[in-house]
Short mmCIF file of C-alpha atoms in Angstrom, two decimals:
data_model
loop_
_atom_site.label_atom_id
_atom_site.label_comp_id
_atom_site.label_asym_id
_atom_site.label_seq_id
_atom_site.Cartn_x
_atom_site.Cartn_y
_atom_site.Cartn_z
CA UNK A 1 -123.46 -32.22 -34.47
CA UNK A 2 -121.35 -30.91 -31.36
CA UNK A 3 -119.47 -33.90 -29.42
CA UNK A 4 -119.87 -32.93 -25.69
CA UNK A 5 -118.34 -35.76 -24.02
CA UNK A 6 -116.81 -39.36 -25.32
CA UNK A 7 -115.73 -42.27 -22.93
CA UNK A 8 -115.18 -45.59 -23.30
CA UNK A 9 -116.06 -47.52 -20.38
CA UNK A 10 -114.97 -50.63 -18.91
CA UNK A 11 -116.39 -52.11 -15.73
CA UNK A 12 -118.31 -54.31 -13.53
CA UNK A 13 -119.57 -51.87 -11.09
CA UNK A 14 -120.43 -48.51 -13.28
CA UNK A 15 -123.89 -46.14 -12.64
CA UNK A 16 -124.72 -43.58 -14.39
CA UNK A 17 -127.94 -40.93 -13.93
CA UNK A 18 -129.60 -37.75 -15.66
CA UNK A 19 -132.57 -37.70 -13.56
CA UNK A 20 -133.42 -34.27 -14.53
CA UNK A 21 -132.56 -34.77 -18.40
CA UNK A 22 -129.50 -33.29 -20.20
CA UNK A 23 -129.58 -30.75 -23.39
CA UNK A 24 -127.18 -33.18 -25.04
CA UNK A 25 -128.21 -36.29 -26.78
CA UNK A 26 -126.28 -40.06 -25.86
CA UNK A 27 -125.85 -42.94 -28.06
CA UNK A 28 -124.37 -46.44 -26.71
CA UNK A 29 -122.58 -49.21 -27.81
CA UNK A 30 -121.90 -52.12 -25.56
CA UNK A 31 -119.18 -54.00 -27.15
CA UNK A 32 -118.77 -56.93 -24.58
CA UNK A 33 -121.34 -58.33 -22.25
CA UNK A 34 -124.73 -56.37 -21.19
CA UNK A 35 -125.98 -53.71 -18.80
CA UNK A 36 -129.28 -52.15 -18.02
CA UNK A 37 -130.74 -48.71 -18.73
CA UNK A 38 -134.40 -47.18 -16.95
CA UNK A 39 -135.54 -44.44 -19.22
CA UNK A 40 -138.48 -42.90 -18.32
CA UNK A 41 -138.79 -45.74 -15.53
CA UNK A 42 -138.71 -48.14 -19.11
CA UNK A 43 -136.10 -50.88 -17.87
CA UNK A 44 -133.69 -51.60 -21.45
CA UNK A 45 -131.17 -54.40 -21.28
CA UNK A 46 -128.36 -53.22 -23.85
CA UNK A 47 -125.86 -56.61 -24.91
CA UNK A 48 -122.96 -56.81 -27.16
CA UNK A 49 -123.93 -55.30 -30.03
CA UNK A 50 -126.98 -53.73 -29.16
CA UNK A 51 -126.89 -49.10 -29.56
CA UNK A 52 -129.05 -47.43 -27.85
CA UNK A 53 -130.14 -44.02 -28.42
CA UNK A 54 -131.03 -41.79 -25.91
CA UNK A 55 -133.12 -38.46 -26.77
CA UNK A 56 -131.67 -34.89 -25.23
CA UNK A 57 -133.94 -34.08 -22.11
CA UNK A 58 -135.08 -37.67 -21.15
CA UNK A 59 -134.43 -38.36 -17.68
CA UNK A 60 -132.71 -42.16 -17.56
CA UNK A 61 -130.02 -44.14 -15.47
CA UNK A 62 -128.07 -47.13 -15.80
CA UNK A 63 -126.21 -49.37 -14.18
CA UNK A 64 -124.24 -52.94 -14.43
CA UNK A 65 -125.29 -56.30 -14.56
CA UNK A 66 -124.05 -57.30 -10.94
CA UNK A 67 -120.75 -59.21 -10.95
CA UNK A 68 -120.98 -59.10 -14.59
CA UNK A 69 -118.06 -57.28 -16.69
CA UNK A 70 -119.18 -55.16 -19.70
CA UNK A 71 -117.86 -52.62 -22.06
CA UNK A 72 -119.25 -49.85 -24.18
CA UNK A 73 -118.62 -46.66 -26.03
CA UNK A 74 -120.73 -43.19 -25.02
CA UNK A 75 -120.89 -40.43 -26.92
CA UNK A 76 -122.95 -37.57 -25.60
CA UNK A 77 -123.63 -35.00 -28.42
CA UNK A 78 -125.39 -31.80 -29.54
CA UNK A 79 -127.90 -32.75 -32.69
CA UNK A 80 -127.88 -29.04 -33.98
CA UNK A 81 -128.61 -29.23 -37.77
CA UNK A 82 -128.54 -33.01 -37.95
CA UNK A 83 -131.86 -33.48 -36.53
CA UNK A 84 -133.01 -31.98 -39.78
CA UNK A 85 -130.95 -34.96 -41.19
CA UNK A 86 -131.64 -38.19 -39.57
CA UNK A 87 -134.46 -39.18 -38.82
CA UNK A 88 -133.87 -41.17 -35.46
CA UNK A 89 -132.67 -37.52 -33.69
CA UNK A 90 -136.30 -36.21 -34.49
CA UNK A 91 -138.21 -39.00 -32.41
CA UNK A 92 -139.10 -38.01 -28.73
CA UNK A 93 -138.63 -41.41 -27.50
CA UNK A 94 -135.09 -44.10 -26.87
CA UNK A 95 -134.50 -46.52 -29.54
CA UNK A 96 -132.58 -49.40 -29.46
CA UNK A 97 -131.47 -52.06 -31.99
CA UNK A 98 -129.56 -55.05 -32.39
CA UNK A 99 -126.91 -53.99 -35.08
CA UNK A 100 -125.93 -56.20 -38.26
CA UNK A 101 -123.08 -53.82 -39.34
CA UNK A 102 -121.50 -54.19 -35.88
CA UNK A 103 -117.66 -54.02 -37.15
CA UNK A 104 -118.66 -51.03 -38.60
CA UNK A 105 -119.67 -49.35 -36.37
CA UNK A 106 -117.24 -50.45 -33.30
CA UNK A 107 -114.57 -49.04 -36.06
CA UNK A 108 -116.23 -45.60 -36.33
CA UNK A 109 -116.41 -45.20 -32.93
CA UNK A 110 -112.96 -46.36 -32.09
CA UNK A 111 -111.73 -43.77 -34.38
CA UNK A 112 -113.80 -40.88 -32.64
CA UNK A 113 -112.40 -42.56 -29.35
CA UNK A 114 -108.40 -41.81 -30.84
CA UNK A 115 -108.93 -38.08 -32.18
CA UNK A 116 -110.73 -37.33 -28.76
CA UNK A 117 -108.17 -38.88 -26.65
CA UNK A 118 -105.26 -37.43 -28.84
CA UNK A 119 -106.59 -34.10 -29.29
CA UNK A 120 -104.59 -33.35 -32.37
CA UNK A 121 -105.64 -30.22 -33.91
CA UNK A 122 -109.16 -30.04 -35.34
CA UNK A 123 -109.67 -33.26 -33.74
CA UNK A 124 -113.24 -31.62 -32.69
CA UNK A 125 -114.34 -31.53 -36.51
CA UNK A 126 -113.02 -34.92 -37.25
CA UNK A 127 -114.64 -36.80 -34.44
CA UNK A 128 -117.92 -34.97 -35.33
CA UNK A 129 -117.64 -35.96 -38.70
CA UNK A 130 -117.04 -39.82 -38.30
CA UNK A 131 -120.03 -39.38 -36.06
CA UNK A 132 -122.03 -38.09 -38.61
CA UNK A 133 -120.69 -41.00 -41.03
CA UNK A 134 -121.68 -43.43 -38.13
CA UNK A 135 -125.18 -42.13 -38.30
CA UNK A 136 -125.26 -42.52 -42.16
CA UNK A 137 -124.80 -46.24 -41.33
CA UNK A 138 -127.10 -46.24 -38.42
CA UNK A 139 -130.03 -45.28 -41.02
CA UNK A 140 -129.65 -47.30 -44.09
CA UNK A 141 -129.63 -49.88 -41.10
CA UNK A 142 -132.79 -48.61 -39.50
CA UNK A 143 -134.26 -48.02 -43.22
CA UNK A 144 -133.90 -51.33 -44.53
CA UNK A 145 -136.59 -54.45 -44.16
CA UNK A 146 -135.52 -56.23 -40.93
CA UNK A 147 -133.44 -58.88 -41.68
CA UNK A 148 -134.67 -62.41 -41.54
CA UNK A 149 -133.14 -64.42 -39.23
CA UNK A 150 -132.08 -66.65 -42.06
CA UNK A 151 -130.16 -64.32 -43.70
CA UNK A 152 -128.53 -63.10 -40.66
CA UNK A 153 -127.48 -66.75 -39.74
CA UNK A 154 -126.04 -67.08 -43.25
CA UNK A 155 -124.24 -63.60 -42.30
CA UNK A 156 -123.00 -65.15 -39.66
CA UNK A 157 -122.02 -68.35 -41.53
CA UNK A 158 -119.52 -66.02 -43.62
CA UNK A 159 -118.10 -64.13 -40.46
CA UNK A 160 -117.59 -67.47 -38.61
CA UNK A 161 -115.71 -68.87 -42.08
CA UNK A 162 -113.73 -65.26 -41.95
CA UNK A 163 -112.63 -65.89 -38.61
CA UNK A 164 -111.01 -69.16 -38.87
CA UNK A 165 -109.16 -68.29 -42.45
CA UNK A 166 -108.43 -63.98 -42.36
CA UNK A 167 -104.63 -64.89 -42.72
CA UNK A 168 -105.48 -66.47 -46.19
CA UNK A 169 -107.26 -65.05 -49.17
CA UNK A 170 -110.68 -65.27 -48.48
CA UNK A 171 -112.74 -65.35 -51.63
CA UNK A 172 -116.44 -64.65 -51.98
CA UNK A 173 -116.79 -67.94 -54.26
CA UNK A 174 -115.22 -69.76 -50.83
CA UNK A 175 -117.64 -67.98 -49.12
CA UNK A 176 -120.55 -68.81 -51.75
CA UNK A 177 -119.53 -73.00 -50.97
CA UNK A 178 -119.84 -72.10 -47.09
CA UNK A 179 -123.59 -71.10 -47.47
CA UNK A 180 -124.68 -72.74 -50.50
CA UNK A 181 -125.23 -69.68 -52.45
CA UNK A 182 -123.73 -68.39 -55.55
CA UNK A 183 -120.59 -65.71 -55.67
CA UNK A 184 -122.63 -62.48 -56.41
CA UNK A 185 -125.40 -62.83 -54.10
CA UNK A 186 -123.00 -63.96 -51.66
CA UNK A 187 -121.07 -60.85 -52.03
CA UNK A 188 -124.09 -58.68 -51.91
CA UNK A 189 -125.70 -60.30 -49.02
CA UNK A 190 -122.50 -59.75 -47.15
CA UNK A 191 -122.19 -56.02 -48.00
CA UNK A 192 -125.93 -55.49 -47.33
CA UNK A 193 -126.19 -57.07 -43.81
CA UNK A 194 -123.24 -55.63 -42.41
CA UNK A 195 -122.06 -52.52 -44.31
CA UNK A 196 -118.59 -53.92 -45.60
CA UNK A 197 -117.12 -56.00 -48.49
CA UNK A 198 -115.89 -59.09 -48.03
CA UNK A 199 -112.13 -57.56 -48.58
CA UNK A 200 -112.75 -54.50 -45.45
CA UNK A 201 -114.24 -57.15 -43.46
CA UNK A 202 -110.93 -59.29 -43.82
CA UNK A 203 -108.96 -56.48 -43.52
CA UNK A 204 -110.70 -55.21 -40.19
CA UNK A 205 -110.06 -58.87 -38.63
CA UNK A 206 -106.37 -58.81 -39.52
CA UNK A 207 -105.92 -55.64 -38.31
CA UNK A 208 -107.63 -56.33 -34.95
CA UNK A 209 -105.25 -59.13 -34.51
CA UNK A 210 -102.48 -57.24 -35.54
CA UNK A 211 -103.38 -54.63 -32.81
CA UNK A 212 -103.51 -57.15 -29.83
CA UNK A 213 -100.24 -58.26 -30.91
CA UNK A 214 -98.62 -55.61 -31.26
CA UNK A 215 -99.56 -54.66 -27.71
CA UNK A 216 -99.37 -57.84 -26.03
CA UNK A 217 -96.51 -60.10 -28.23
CA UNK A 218 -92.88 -60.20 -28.72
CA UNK A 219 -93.22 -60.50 -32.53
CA UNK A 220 -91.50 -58.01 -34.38
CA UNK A 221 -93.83 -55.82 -36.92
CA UNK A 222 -92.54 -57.58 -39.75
CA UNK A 223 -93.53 -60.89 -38.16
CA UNK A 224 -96.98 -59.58 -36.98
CA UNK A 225 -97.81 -58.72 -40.34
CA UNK A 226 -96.49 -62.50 -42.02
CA UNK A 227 -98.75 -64.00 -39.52
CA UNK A 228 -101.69 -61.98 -40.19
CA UNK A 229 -101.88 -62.68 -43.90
CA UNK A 230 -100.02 -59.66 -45.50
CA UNK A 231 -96.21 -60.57 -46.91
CA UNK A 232 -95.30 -56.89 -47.61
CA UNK A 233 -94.84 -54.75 -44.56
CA UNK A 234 -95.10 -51.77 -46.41
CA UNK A 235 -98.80 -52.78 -47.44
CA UNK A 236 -99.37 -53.75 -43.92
CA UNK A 237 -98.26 -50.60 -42.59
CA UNK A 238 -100.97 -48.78 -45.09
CA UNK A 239 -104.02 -50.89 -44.44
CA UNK A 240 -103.14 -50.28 -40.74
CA UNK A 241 -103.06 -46.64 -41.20
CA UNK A 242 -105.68 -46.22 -42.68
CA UNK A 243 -107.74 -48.54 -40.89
CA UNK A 244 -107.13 -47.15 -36.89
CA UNK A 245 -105.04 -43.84 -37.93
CA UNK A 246 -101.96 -45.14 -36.31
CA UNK A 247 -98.73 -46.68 -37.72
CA UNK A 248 -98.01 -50.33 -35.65
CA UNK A 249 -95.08 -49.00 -34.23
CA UNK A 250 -97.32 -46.30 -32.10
CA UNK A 251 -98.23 -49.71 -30.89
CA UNK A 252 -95.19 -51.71 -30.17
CA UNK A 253 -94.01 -48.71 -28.12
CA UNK A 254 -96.29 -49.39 -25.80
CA UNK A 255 -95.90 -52.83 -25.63
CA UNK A 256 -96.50 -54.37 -22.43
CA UNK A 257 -93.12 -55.84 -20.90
CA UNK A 258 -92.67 -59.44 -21.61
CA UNK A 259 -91.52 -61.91 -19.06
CA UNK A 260 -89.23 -64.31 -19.93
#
């Protein structure tokens, strides 16, 4: 795989159009709100959530959702050797899907996103292997049964529980008495739907805290990472690097000003 271009766009008022069809493949990922492809004059709404992969040589265009806002990462890539691979760079037509491992995901591509905006050396190699990790997940995804939409609301269930108690332990037994269902299958179910433990799951929601305030707060690092759950810095400062490749003072550098 060859990474041609990577953006991350952000905006109420975007087109985009390869009438005659490109030599380079494009996979999307709208992360907030919706906006509409026409592929082959096929009309595909893509929402939050929601990839969409576009084969090399198909003529398409897209545009926004007027007066709505929406975001999404594009990454336009050469399939080279990987169409040998993966399976979903050999068919001749889009395919779209509705994601269950949707942190996952959003976290490989924000990585890709760093390296190519940094451009640190071999930064070419890196983001070209995260997006052939990415596709990994994309497949065991696309290879599984489709899941129920009782298990996904169970899913759900968990994340929901998650969000209102990452700064404590979270347990999979708590998580078991939130959907009825004993520890173990709990745990599995969890992993299966959307990629991640339990533990990385927790760990990806502190951390996404941690990075808005870091960014947007006046709370030192040390207090940051008390309020997130973690009581040692020092831990906090690994899970943090090795979650987004960054240490949180990269962040608090470019902290916004704060008005008093």
């Amino acid at each position: 795989m060859q990474v041609i271009t990577f953006t991350y766009d952000k905006s109420s008022n975007w087109y985009k159009e390869e009438l005659e069809g490109c030599s380079h493949w494009t996979l999307v990922l709208v992360t907030y709100g919706r906006c509409v492809y026409w592929i082959n004059e096929k009309k595909q709404v893509v929402e939050k959530g929601q990839w969409l992969l576009i084969p090399s040589k198909t003529p398409f265009y897209g545009r926004s959702v007027p007066t709505q806002i929406h975001e999404k990462y594009v990454v336009q890539f050469i399939a080279g050797a990987a169409s040998e691979q993966f399976p979903l760079l050999q068919l001749p037509h889009y395919t779209s899907r509705l994601t269950g491992k949707y942190e996952l995901i959003v976290d490989r591509l924000r990585l890709i996103h760093q390296q190519w905006q940094d451009k640190q050396s071999y930064y070419q190699t890196l983001c070209e292997a995260l997006l052939k990790e990415l596709f990994v997940y994309l497949h065991r995804e696309w290879d599984q049964d489709t899941t129920t939409t009782a298990t996904a609301q169970l899913v759900e269930q968990m994340k929901g529980y998650i969000q209102n108690h990452y700064r404590e332990h979270v347990t999979k037994d708590e998580l078991a008495a939130c959907i009825s269902r004993s520890p173990n299958y709990t745990a599995a179910l969890f992993r299966k739907v959307t990629g991640q433990t339990i533990s990385e799951f927790v760990h990806a929601t502190r951390i996404k805290t941690a990075i808005y305030m870091l960014r947007h707060s006046a709370l030192s690092v040390t207090e940051i990472s008390e309020f997130i759950g973690y009581n040692d810095p020092s831990y906090f400062y690994r899970v943090f690097r090795r979650l987004t490749g960054l240490v949180p003072t990269d962040l608090v550098s470019d902290r916004e000003t704060i008005r008093k």
